[in-house]
């Protein structure tokens, strides 16, 4: 018999990255208030995503997951939300073109507010304070007051998520996402990219395909006027997730209705720990980050715990091994899953294993290494008869200078120009689109290979 699960049974386990709130009574009040408010997503959306992910695991769809490393309350603004949505949409169209399969768009959005930290405290000039853990936990200025965990931020985070999602849903449903006008999309990519012509050709060919289909059917295709965008975030603050965990009429089980697809971060993927305990009891599709330190036994134990029924679409393994280690580490992980007799959705996160700090102390990532990890990941999966069915990026639609390289030629000395991330460096608009284009080329080659 499996142990009984409740939305708060995680509290009986070891909680890594735990936040200590100074006043538990205020925390309980805030959680009760969040629980009374409407859900952010619905159970049928969660079920639909899970079915689509099952198709991706079977090679019939492709997952594109991306967005900010950490959303910030200040960036809950129309331009930021719209540009982040736009870049995901444009990347997804390139990928549709390359894979000839449906692309499932999942944003790191509307709740990506809690961050795991390697150290619980930060020291500056002899002063030690709690680390910044994301806007939903505390604030980033280096003062004792800002760094003290504040439970009312959970409520602020829930509200910001609702505002973000409200706008995203409207954008997804209206003229903004209308595929009849792909020419609207290449604004800033247009001028200076060497890939511009290729991108424009693809946009033109999408437009032609739509026109052709509509001419044949004699109708304007309504589904092309809207797109889906699902939400995801790291299920790190279990106080937050628990408060939105519900049962719904006419369905069995519990749903985390704070997001469609929560994931378990690398630092909290202990099979006996609180985060795995929480996620095992909810019906949502679950992502698990898999880093180079994950042993085969640990991976197998996590899979058994989260997906004992082996339901297609339930589990997405997001490997983030680093360009230097992916070739050595990935095969054993693929074999471990195979030995366990499972089909999972494999997704590559080429960002988190490739973070470095420059001599002047700026956290960055190199475009070439990100691309290299991805290419190696595609090769390793293909070589073992496995299937890489998704990619996971930290990116923004804005023209930041956080990662080095790409056709725009951002150099180390440029990083300070528009560095905005409070945590990890993100691909900017041009770098993200270029990355999608290069993956697309690669996928076209693979599918041509398969067809031969
Ligand atoms: C993240 O995705 O922002 C993150 C912290 O990843 P990981 O858990 O893989 O380090
Ligand atoms: Co990150």
Short mmCIF file of C-alpha atoms and ligand atoms in Angstrom, two decimals:
data_model
loop_
_atom_site.label_atom_id
_atom_site.label_comp_id
_atom_site.label_asym_id
_atom_site.label_seq_id
_atom_site.Cartn_x
_atom_site.Cartn_y
_atom_site.Cartn_z
CA UNK A 1 0.00 0.00 0.00
CA UNK A 2 1.39 3.44 -0.86
CA UNK A 3 1.57 5.88 2.02
CA UNK A 4 -1.45 8.17 2.20
CA UNK A 5 -1.00 11.53 0.53
CA UNK A 6 -2.54 14.87 1.48
CA UNK A 7 -1.80 18.36 0.12
CA UNK A 8 0.35 18.95 3.19
CA UNK A 9 1.92 15.50 3.66
CA UNK A 10 5.14 17.06 2.27
CA UNK A 11 5.58 18.61 5.72
CA UNK A 12 6.46 15.21 7.16
CA UNK A 13 9.50 15.02 4.84
CA UNK A 14 12.79 16.77 4.68
CA UNK A 15 12.21 20.15 3.00
CA UNK A 16 15.32 21.29 1.17
CA UNK A 17 15.53 25.00 0.36
CA UNK A 18 13.07 25.57 3.20
CA UNK A 19 12.03 29.12 3.99
CA UNK A 20 11.52 30.01 7.64
CA UNK A 21 8.75 32.55 8.00
CA UNK A 22 9.00 34.66 11.13
CA UNK A 23 5.26 34.54 11.84
CA UNK A 24 3.56 31.20 11.02
CA UNK A 25 0.12 32.64 11.88
CA UNK A 26 0.38 35.21 9.08
CA UNK A 27 1.56 32.49 6.70
CA UNK A 28 -1.51 30.36 7.54
CA UNK A 29 -3.81 33.34 6.99
CA UNK A 30 -2.27 34.10 3.60
CA UNK A 31 -2.53 30.47 2.52
CA UNK A 32 -6.19 30.40 3.55
CA UNK A 33 -6.83 33.51 1.51
CA UNK A 34 -5.14 32.11 -1.60
CA UNK A 35 -7.14 28.91 -1.18
CA UNK A 36 -10.40 30.88 -1.18
CA UNK A 37 -9.59 32.72 -4.41
CA UNK A 38 -10.30 31.24 -7.86
CA UNK A 39 -7.80 28.85 -9.44
CA UNK A 40 -5.37 30.19 -12.04
CA UNK A 41 -5.75 27.25 -14.39
CA UNK A 42 -8.37 24.53 -14.77
CA UNK A 43 -8.28 20.77 -14.44
CA UNK A 44 -9.31 20.25 -18.06
CA UNK A 45 -6.42 22.38 -19.30
CA UNK A 46 -4.08 20.34 -17.10
CA UNK A 47 -5.49 17.09 -18.52
CA UNK A 48 -5.21 18.42 -22.09
CA UNK A 49 -1.57 19.33 -21.57
CA UNK A 50 -0.84 15.94 -20.15
CA UNK A 51 -2.31 14.28 -23.23
CA UNK A 52 -0.29 16.50 -25.48
CA UNK A 53 2.89 15.72 -23.58
CA UNK A 54 2.11 12.03 -23.99
CA UNK A 55 2.08 12.63 -27.72
CA UNK A 56 5.44 14.39 -27.50
CA UNK A 57 6.85 11.41 -25.62
CA UNK A 58 5.67 9.24 -28.51
CA UNK A 59 7.44 11.52 -31.01
CA UNK A 60 4.23 13.04 -32.36
CA UNK A 61 4.67 16.53 -30.91
CA UNK A 62 7.50 18.71 -29.65
CA UNK A 63 7.71 20.63 -26.37
CA UNK A 64 9.02 24.18 -26.29
CA UNK A 65 9.35 25.37 -22.70
CA UNK A 66 10.85 28.75 -21.98
CA UNK A 67 10.77 32.09 -20.26
CA UNK A 68 12.41 34.02 -17.49
CA UNK A 69 14.77 32.45 -15.02
CA UNK A 70 12.89 34.36 -12.36
CA UNK A 71 9.89 36.51 -13.08
CA UNK A 72 9.87 39.69 -11.05
CA UNK A 73 6.87 41.57 -9.70
CA UNK A 74 8.15 44.74 -11.37
CA UNK A 75 8.18 43.05 -14.77
CA UNK A 76 4.50 42.17 -14.57
CA UNK A 77 3.96 44.77 -17.30
CA UNK A 78 2.29 44.66 -20.72
CA UNK A 79 5.44 44.99 -22.84
CA UNK A 80 7.40 42.33 -21.02
CA UNK A 81 4.54 39.86 -21.09
CA UNK A 82 3.77 40.52 -24.75
CA UNK A 83 7.39 40.24 -25.92
CA UNK A 84 7.94 37.05 -23.96
CA UNK A 85 4.82 35.59 -25.47
CA UNK A 86 5.86 36.73 -28.92
CA UNK A 87 9.29 35.13 -28.81
CA UNK A 88 7.80 31.80 -27.72
CA UNK A 89 5.25 32.00 -30.50
CA UNK A 90 7.85 32.80 -33.15
CA UNK A 91 10.21 30.09 -31.96
CA UNK A 92 7.37 27.61 -31.96
CA UNK A 93 6.51 28.39 -35.56
CA UNK A 94 10.09 27.80 -36.61
CA UNK A 95 9.98 24.49 -34.76
CA UNK A 96 6.68 23.50 -36.34
CA UNK A 97 8.29 24.21 -39.67
CA UNK A 98 11.32 22.10 -38.78
CA UNK A 99 9.61 19.17 -37.10
CA UNK A 100 6.35 19.11 -39.08
CA UNK A 101 4.72 18.19 -35.80
CA UNK A 102 2.63 20.23 -33.39
CA UNK A 103 4.64 22.26 -30.91
CA UNK A 104 3.42 22.50 -27.32
CA UNK A 105 4.22 25.94 -25.93
CA UNK A 106 4.84 26.05 -22.20
CA UNK A 107 5.99 29.34 -20.67
CA UNK A 108 8.07 29.76 -17.56
CA UNK A 109 5.45 32.30 -16.73
CA UNK A 110 2.67 33.35 -14.35
CA UNK A 111 4.28 31.94 -11.23
CA UNK A 112 8.04 31.51 -11.81
CA UNK A 113 8.77 33.57 -8.72
CA UNK A 114 10.63 31.25 -6.32
CA UNK A 115 14.33 30.47 -6.74
CA UNK A 116 16.52 27.76 -5.21
CA UNK A 117 19.85 29.09 -3.97
CA UNK A 118 23.13 27.31 -3.47
CA UNK A 119 23.68 29.22 -0.23
CA UNK A 120 21.02 30.18 2.34
CA UNK A 121 22.89 33.37 3.19
CA UNK A 122 24.82 36.04 1.34
CA UNK A 123 27.73 38.03 2.73
CA UNK A 124 28.69 41.53 1.66
CA UNK A 125 31.36 43.62 3.40
CA UNK A 126 31.15 41.58 6.56
CA UNK A 127 27.34 41.68 6.72
CA UNK A 128 25.47 38.37 6.37
CA UNK A 129 21.80 38.29 5.33
CA UNK A 130 19.44 35.63 3.99
CA UNK A 131 19.87 35.06 0.24
CA UNK A 132 17.32 36.50 -2.15
CA UNK A 133 14.97 33.60 -3.04
CA UNK A 134 12.68 35.18 -5.57
CA UNK A 135 9.98 37.85 -5.29
CA UNK A 136 7.42 35.47 -3.85
CA UNK A 137 9.66 34.86 -0.79
CA UNK A 138 11.66 38.04 -0.13
CA UNK A 139 13.03 41.05 -1.98
CA UNK A 140 16.44 41.51 -3.56
CA UNK A 141 17.84 44.74 -1.97
CA UNK A 142 20.58 43.89 0.49
CA UNK A 143 18.84 45.01 3.68
CA UNK A 144 17.65 42.94 6.61
CA UNK A 145 14.09 44.06 6.05
CA UNK A 146 13.99 43.22 2.32
CA UNK A 147 15.62 39.84 2.84
CA UNK A 148 13.29 38.67 5.61
CA UNK A 149 10.77 36.18 4.16
CA UNK A 150 7.35 37.79 4.01
CA UNK A 151 4.32 35.48 3.59
CA UNK A 152 2.15 38.24 2.12
CA UNK A 153 4.40 38.03 -0.96
CA UNK A 154 2.78 34.65 -1.67
CA UNK A 155 -0.50 36.47 -2.14
CA UNK A 156 1.16 39.19 -4.23
CA UNK A 157 2.70 36.44 -6.38
CA UNK A 158 -0.64 34.74 -6.84
CA UNK A 159 -2.19 38.07 -7.89
CA UNK A 160 0.67 38.91 -10.29
CA UNK A 161 0.32 35.44 -11.79
CA UNK A 162 -3.40 36.02 -12.31
CA UNK A 163 -2.77 39.38 -13.98
CA UNK A 164 -0.10 37.89 -16.22
CA UNK A 165 -2.26 34.96 -17.17
CA UNK A 166 -5.25 37.16 -17.87
CA UNK A 167 -3.22 39.16 -20.39
CA UNK A 168 -1.56 36.07 -21.90
CA UNK A 169 -4.93 34.44 -22.43
CA UNK A 170 -6.23 37.54 -24.22
CA UNK A 171 -3.12 37.70 -26.42
CA UNK A 172 -3.37 34.02 -27.24
CA UNK A 173 -6.96 34.41 -28.25
CA UNK A 174 -6.86 37.51 -30.37
CA UNK A 175 -5.22 39.32 -33.25
CA UNK A 176 -1.78 39.19 -31.67
CA UNK A 177 -1.48 35.47 -32.26
CA UNK A 178 -3.24 35.44 -35.62
CA UNK A 179 -1.14 33.26 -37.87
CA UNK A 180 -2.45 35.02 -40.95
CA UNK A 181 0.04 37.80 -40.28
CA UNK A 182 3.43 36.26 -39.62
CA UNK A 183 5.00 39.29 -41.30
CA UNK A 184 4.15 41.24 -38.14
CA UNK A 185 6.55 39.17 -36.17
CA UNK A 186 9.98 39.80 -37.51
CA UNK A 187 10.28 43.41 -36.38
CA UNK A 188 13.57 43.65 -34.57
CA UNK A 189 15.07 40.49 -36.05
CA UNK A 190 14.69 42.05 -39.47
CA UNK A 191 17.60 44.38 -39.77
CA UNK A 192 20.87 43.04 -38.57
CA UNK A 193 20.67 39.26 -38.44
CA UNK A 194 22.48 37.13 -41.00
CA UNK A 195 19.60 34.68 -40.58
CA UNK A 196 17.01 37.25 -41.53
CA UNK A 197 16.42 35.94 -45.05
CA UNK A 198 15.99 32.39 -43.86
CA UNK A 199 13.55 33.49 -41.19
CA UNK A 200 11.58 35.54 -43.70
CA UNK A 201 11.44 32.65 -46.14
CA UNK A 202 9.98 30.44 -43.43
CA UNK A 203 7.43 33.11 -42.45
CA UNK A 204 6.46 33.43 -46.13
CA UNK A 205 6.11 29.70 -46.54
CA UNK A 206 3.86 29.51 -43.45
CA UNK A 207 1.72 32.28 -44.95
CA UNK A 208 1.54 30.47 -48.29
CA UNK A 209 0.57 27.21 -46.61
CA UNK A 210 -2.26 28.96 -44.76
CA UNK A 211 -3.47 30.69 -47.92
CA UNK A 212 -3.34 27.40 -49.82
CA UNK A 213 -5.31 25.54 -47.19
CA UNK A 214 -7.92 28.27 -46.99
CA UNK A 215 -8.27 28.37 -50.76
CA UNK A 216 -8.78 24.61 -50.85
CA UNK A 217 -11.32 24.55 -48.03
CA UNK A 218 -12.92 27.86 -48.99
CA UNK A 219 -12.89 29.03 -45.37
CA UNK A 220 -10.86 31.27 -43.11
CA UNK A 221 -9.50 28.94 -40.54
CA UNK A 222 -10.56 30.08 -37.10
CA UNK A 223 -8.14 27.90 -35.17
CA UNK A 224 -5.29 29.82 -36.79
CA UNK A 225 -6.42 32.96 -35.06
CA UNK A 226 -5.57 31.59 -31.65
CA UNK A 227 -2.79 29.56 -30.06
CA UNK A 228 -2.29 27.75 -26.79
CA UNK A 229 0.22 28.76 -24.19
CA UNK A 230 0.48 26.65 -21.06
CA UNK A 231 2.14 27.82 -17.86
CA UNK A 232 4.86 26.22 -15.78
CA UNK A 233 7.09 27.08 -12.85
CA UNK A 234 9.37 25.38 -10.39
CA UNK A 235 7.24 23.92 -7.59
CA UNK A 236 9.67 25.20 -4.99
CA UNK A 237 7.47 27.07 -2.53
CA UNK A 238 5.27 24.24 -1.34
CA UNK A 239 3.39 26.71 0.87
CA UNK A 240 2.27 28.39 -2.36
CA UNK A 241 1.47 25.23 -4.33
CA UNK A 242 -0.39 23.65 -1.42
CA UNK A 243 -2.68 26.67 -1.11
CA UNK A 244 -3.92 26.15 -4.69
CA UNK A 245 -4.23 22.37 -4.51
CA UNK A 246 -7.82 21.34 -5.07
CA UNK A 247 -10.26 18.66 -5.90
CA UNK A 248 -12.70 19.47 -8.67
CA UNK A 249 -16.20 18.25 -9.46
CA UNK A 250 -16.52 15.12 -11.64
CA UNK A 251 -12.84 14.25 -11.55
CA UNK A 252 -10.88 12.17 -9.13
CA UNK A 253 -7.64 13.24 -7.54
CA UNK A 254 -6.04 16.53 -6.67
CA UNK A 255 -4.82 19.28 -8.96
CA UNK A 256 -2.26 22.00 -8.44
CA UNK A 257 -4.25 24.80 -10.03
CA UNK A 258 -1.50 27.40 -9.65
CA UNK A 259 0.04 26.21 -12.92
CA UNK A 260 -0.38 23.63 -15.65
CA UNK A 261 3.03 22.02 -15.34
CA UNK A 262 5.02 22.31 -12.12
CA UNK A 263 8.58 21.03 -12.20
CA UNK A 264 10.95 19.80 -9.53
CA UNK A 265 14.31 21.58 -9.57
CA UNK A 266 17.64 19.81 -9.50
CA UNK A 267 18.29 20.75 -5.87
CA UNK A 268 14.98 19.41 -4.62
CA UNK A 269 14.72 16.12 -6.57
CA UNK A 270 15.37 13.91 -3.53
CA UNK A 271 13.02 10.89 -3.89
CA UNK A 272 12.47 10.91 -0.10
CA UNK A 273 12.11 14.69 0.14
CA UNK A 274 9.18 17.09 0.41
CA UNK A 275 9.04 18.28 -3.20
CA UNK A 276 8.77 14.79 -4.66
CA UNK A 277 6.20 13.97 -1.96
CA UNK A 278 4.04 16.95 -2.91
CA UNK A 279 4.23 16.31 -6.65
CA UNK A 280 3.42 12.62 -6.42
CA UNK A 281 -0.10 13.41 -5.21
CA UNK A 282 -1.24 15.86 -7.87
CA UNK A 283 -2.61 15.01 -11.30
CA UNK A 284 -0.59 17.62 -13.20
CA UNK A 285 2.13 16.59 -15.62
CA UNK A 286 5.40 16.89 -13.70
CA UNK A 287 8.82 17.96 -14.95
CA UNK A 288 11.93 16.77 -13.15
CA UNK A 289 15.27 18.48 -13.66
CA UNK A 290 18.05 15.95 -14.02
CA UNK A 291 21.57 17.20 -13.32
CA UNK A 292 24.94 15.46 -13.59
CA UNK A 293 24.81 14.53 -9.89
CA UNK A 294 21.65 12.42 -10.27
CA UNK A 295 22.48 8.74 -9.84
CA UNK A 296 20.63 6.08 -11.80
CA UNK A 297 19.14 4.78 -8.54
CA UNK A 298 17.92 8.24 -7.57
CA UNK A 299 16.36 8.77 -10.98
CA UNK A 300 14.62 5.41 -10.83
CA UNK A 301 13.32 6.11 -7.33
CA UNK A 302 11.97 9.53 -8.36
CA UNK A 303 10.19 8.01 -11.37
CA UNK A 304 8.66 5.22 -9.27
CA UNK A 305 7.40 7.71 -6.75
CA UNK A 306 5.96 10.27 -9.11
CA UNK A 307 4.67 7.96 -11.78
CA UNK A 308 3.90 4.56 -10.27
CA UNK A 309 1.10 4.01 -12.81
CA UNK A 310 3.39 4.81 -15.75
CA UNK A 311 0.91 7.13 -17.32
CA UNK A 312 2.01 8.62 -20.63
CA UNK A 313 2.56 12.36 -20.35
CA UNK A 314 2.92 12.31 -16.59
CA UNK A 315 6.69 12.64 -16.48
CA UNK A 316 9.00 14.95 -18.39
CA UNK A 317 12.69 14.52 -17.65
CA UNK A 318 14.52 17.78 -18.27
CA UNK A 319 18.23 17.06 -18.43
CA UNK A 320 20.65 19.90 -17.78
CA UNK A 321 24.06 18.35 -17.86
CA UNK A 322 26.36 20.93 -19.46
CA UNK A 323 28.09 20.89 -22.84
CA UNK A 324 31.12 19.17 -21.27
CA UNK A 325 29.21 16.38 -19.60
CA UNK A 326 26.14 15.61 -21.67
CA UNK A 327 27.86 13.07 -23.87
CA UNK A 328 29.26 11.19 -20.89
CA UNK A 329 26.23 11.38 -18.59
CA UNK A 330 23.17 11.20 -20.80
CA UNK A 331 23.55 7.61 -22.05
CA UNK A 332 23.39 6.12 -18.54
CA UNK A 333 20.25 8.14 -17.77
CA UNK A 334 18.58 6.96 -20.98
CA UNK A 335 19.55 3.39 -20.12
CA UNK A 336 18.23 3.74 -16.57
CA UNK A 337 14.84 4.84 -17.87
CA UNK A 338 14.85 2.03 -20.38
CA UNK A 339 15.77 -0.59 -17.76
CA UNK A 340 12.88 0.72 -15.71
CA UNK A 341 10.62 -0.05 -18.69
CA UNK A 342 9.33 3.46 -19.18
CA UNK A 343 8.50 5.93 -21.87
CA UNK A 344 9.07 9.46 -20.63
CA UNK A 345 9.21 12.76 -22.43
CA UNK A 346 12.86 13.79 -22.72
CA UNK A 347 13.52 17.50 -22.77
CA UNK A 348 16.91 19.25 -22.92
CA UNK A 349 17.67 22.33 -20.83
CA UNK A 350 20.99 23.53 -22.29
CA UNK A 351 21.09 26.59 -20.01
CA UNK A 352 21.69 25.47 -16.44
CA UNK A 353 24.74 23.27 -17.01
CA UNK A 354 26.53 26.06 -18.87
CA UNK A 355 26.57 28.97 -16.45
CA UNK A 356 29.89 30.69 -15.83
CA UNK A 357 31.13 33.82 -14.11
CA UNK A 358 33.36 36.29 -15.96
CA UNK A 359 36.55 37.69 -14.46
CA UNK A 360 34.61 40.81 -13.53
CA UNK A 361 32.04 38.71 -11.66
CA UNK A 362 29.13 38.69 -14.14
CA UNK A 363 27.10 35.49 -14.46
CA UNK A 364 26.78 34.55 -18.11
CA UNK A 365 26.33 31.72 -20.63
CA UNK A 366 27.80 31.28 -24.10
CA UNK A 367 25.53 30.81 -27.10
CA UNK A 368 27.92 28.27 -28.61
CA UNK A 369 28.00 26.09 -25.54
CA UNK A 370 24.21 26.18 -25.22
CA UNK A 371 23.90 25.14 -28.85
CA UNK A 372 26.61 22.52 -28.44
CA UNK A 373 24.82 20.87 -25.51
CA UNK A 374 21.63 20.76 -27.52
CA UNK A 375 23.28 19.27 -30.57
CA UNK A 376 25.04 16.65 -28.51
CA UNK A 377 21.77 15.83 -26.75
CA UNK A 378 20.00 15.28 -30.07
CA UNK A 379 22.89 13.05 -31.20
CA UNK A 380 23.05 10.98 -28.01
CA UNK A 381 19.29 10.32 -28.03
CA UNK A 382 19.29 9.47 -31.73
CA UNK A 383 22.34 7.22 -31.32
CA UNK A 384 20.61 5.18 -28.62
CA UNK A 385 17.29 4.97 -30.44
CA UNK A 386 15.75 7.36 -27.92
CA UNK A 387 13.87 10.54 -28.76
CA UNK A 388 14.53 14.08 -27.60
CA UNK A 389 11.03 15.54 -27.63
CA UNK A 390 11.52 19.00 -26.18
CA UNK A 391 13.76 21.93 -25.29
CA UNK A 392 13.79 24.22 -22.27
CA UNK A 393 15.30 27.73 -22.32
CA UNK A 394 15.73 30.75 -20.15
CA UNK A 395 14.96 33.58 -22.50
CA UNK A 396 13.26 36.91 -22.85
CA UNK A 397 11.78 38.77 -25.79
CA UNK A 398 13.72 41.85 -24.70
CA UNK A 399 17.07 42.99 -26.03
CA UNK A 400 19.09 42.24 -22.94
CA UNK A 401 22.82 41.47 -22.95
CA UNK A 402 23.13 38.55 -20.56
CA UNK A 403 24.48 35.70 -22.71
CA UNK A 404 27.61 35.96 -24.86
CA UNK A 405 27.59 35.18 -28.59
CA UNK A 406 25.05 34.57 -31.31
CA UNK A 407 24.91 36.33 -34.64
CA UNK A 408 24.38 39.66 -32.88
CA UNK A 409 27.94 39.27 -31.60
CA UNK A 410 27.48 40.09 -27.92
CA UNK A 411 30.88 40.05 -26.27
CA UNK A 412 31.97 39.83 -22.69
CA UNK A 413 32.52 43.59 -22.58
CA UNK A 414 28.90 44.19 -23.69
CA UNK A 415 27.29 42.29 -20.84
CA UNK A 416 26.91 45.32 -18.60
CA UNK A 417 24.95 47.24 -21.26
CA UNK A 418 21.50 45.73 -20.65
CA UNK A 419 21.91 43.12 -17.96
CA UNK A 420 18.59 42.88 -16.16
CA UNK A 421 18.23 39.36 -14.78
CA UNK A 422 18.38 39.13 -11.01
CA UNK A 423 19.34 35.48 -11.17
CA UNK A 424 20.42 33.60 -14.32
CA UNK A 425 21.39 35.04 -17.74
CA UNK A 426 18.78 34.64 -20.48
CA UNK A 427 18.93 34.45 -24.25
CA UNK A 428 17.67 37.71 -25.71
CA UNK A 429 15.17 38.04 -28.53
CA UNK A 430 17.67 37.63 -31.33
CA UNK A 431 19.62 34.86 -29.66
CA UNK A 432 16.44 32.93 -28.90
CA UNK A 433 15.15 33.19 -32.44
CA UNK A 434 18.54 32.20 -33.82
CA UNK A 435 18.63 29.22 -31.48
CA UNK A 436 15.21 28.10 -32.72
CA UNK A 437 16.34 28.50 -36.31
CA UNK A 438 19.45 26.38 -35.74
CA UNK A 439 17.44 23.66 -33.98
CA UNK A 440 14.97 23.77 -36.83
CA UNK A 441 17.73 23.17 -39.37
CA UNK A 442 18.95 20.27 -37.31
CA UNK A 443 15.46 18.75 -36.92
CA UNK A 444 14.79 19.06 -40.61
CA UNK A 445 17.95 17.07 -41.24
CA UNK A 446 16.85 14.41 -38.76
CA UNK A 447 13.36 14.05 -40.18
CA UNK A 448 14.80 13.93 -43.73
CA UNK A 449 17.09 11.17 -42.46
CA UNK A 450 14.14 9.27 -41.02
CA UNK A 451 12.17 9.56 -44.24
CA UNK A 452 14.95 8.05 -46.35
C1 LIG B 1 15.86 26.87 -13.13
O1 LIG B 1 15.29 26.22 -14.02
O2 LIG B 1 15.79 28.10 -13.01
C2 LIG B 1 16.75 26.13 -12.19
C3 LIG B 1 17.13 26.65 -11.04
O3 LIG B 1 17.13 24.95 -12.69
P1 LIG B 1 17.85 23.70 -12.01
O4 LIG B 1 16.94 23.23 -10.92
O5 LIG B 1 17.94 22.74 -13.15
O6 LIG B 1 19.18 24.18 -11.53
CO1 LIG B 2 17.66 29.60 -13.89
#
